Amino acid sequence: MNSTKKQCQLQRLLCDEQPDFLAIQETKITEDNDIASALRPFLFRYESCVIRAVGFSAGCFLFLKKCVNLEHLQVVIDEQGRFISCDFTLSGVQWRVICVYAPNNVRQTEQFFQFLRSYVECDKVLVVLGDFNCVCDERDKSSRTGYSDSSVSILKYITDTRGLEDVGALQEERYDLRYTHFQASSYSRLDRIYVSVDIIQQAHGYRVQPVFFTGHYLVTIKIGKREKTNSKFNWRLWKMNRKLLQDEQFVATVTELLSSLHE
């Protein structure tokens, strides 16, 4: 997000995907003028929650689509550029959406997850998403080295005790859905979306897709009723109804049409 080229590419992505909410981590933008410039192309359609980077590291944006009727918005950010919590009411339900960008130092990650813990202890419907910079399952990384440390234990405790489900972990075993971050020959599923167990049945359409202007993939889900897919007509599936040949009106109409073709 710290370059005009990336901002234009993000604009194109938003036009294609049309998300209601979008969480972006590691913007690396520290100055107010640069933040204002980066946000300007998106403010026509989106409200934005912003936390600046610290020392050219971290920084997060959370975009909220203006046409979604959100009420009673409250936003909390941290001082390290790694956390945005947004409370709102939608359709009479109280929600808390949390954007996270965890440190990659184990000690700092422990402290960060302990901080996160205090915000997931609530009676709201939770959506916690972002770059967790760790994996909770050995299948989520290519390296054979140990995947678990003390920070992972804290995150697992939080998700287990607060009834948070990792949407990606519930998907079928498919390679194209597994990993979200690629670096040289290693790959892992660092970018995840957790939702309250109360709405897990409403979460669907999980997708992981490459975004060429970043080393991380775009992870998306839909929450709500599943859209009905209209089946398209396919000539290969067409079959003649022989009883139509016994219908005098049908036979007369077809005969007339065929006769007109010869005239």
Coordinates of N, CA and C in Angstrom, one line a residue, residues 25 82-84 98-102 128-132:
Q25 N -3.0 -6.0 5.9 CA -1.9 -6.0 6.9 C -0.6 -5.5 6.3
R82 N -0.7 -3.1 14.8 CA -0.9 -4.5 14.5 C -2.4 -5.0 14.8
F83 N -3.2 -4.1 15.2 CA -4.5 -4.5 15.7 C -5.6 -3.4 15.5
I84 N -6.7 -3.9 14.9 CA -7.9 -3.0 14.8 C -9.1 -3.8 15.2
I98 N -12.1 -8.2 14.0 CA -10.8 -7.9 14.5 C -9.8 -8.2 13.4
C99 N -9.0 -7.2 13.0 CA -7.9 -7.4 12.0 C -6.6 -7.5 12.8
V100 N -5.8 -8.5 12.5 CA -4.6 -8.7 13.3 C -3.4 -8.9 12.3
Y101 N -2.3 -8.4 12.8 CA -1.0 -8.7 12.1 C 0.0 -9.0 13.2
A102 N 0.2 -10.3 13.4 CA 1.0 -10.8 14.5 C 2.5 -10.6 14.3
V128 N -12.3 -12.9 13.4 CA -10.9 -12.5 13.7 C -10.1 -12.9 12.5
L129 N -9.5 -12.0 11.8 CA -8.9 -12.3 10.5 C -7.6 -11.5 10.4
G130 N -6.7 -12.1 9.6 CA -5.4 -11.4 9.3 C -4.3 -12.4 9.2
D131 N -3.1 -11.8 9.3 CA -1.8 -12.6 9.2 C -1.4 -12.9 10.7
F132 N -1.5 -14.2 11.0 CA -1.1 -14.7 12.4 C 0.3 -15.0 12.5

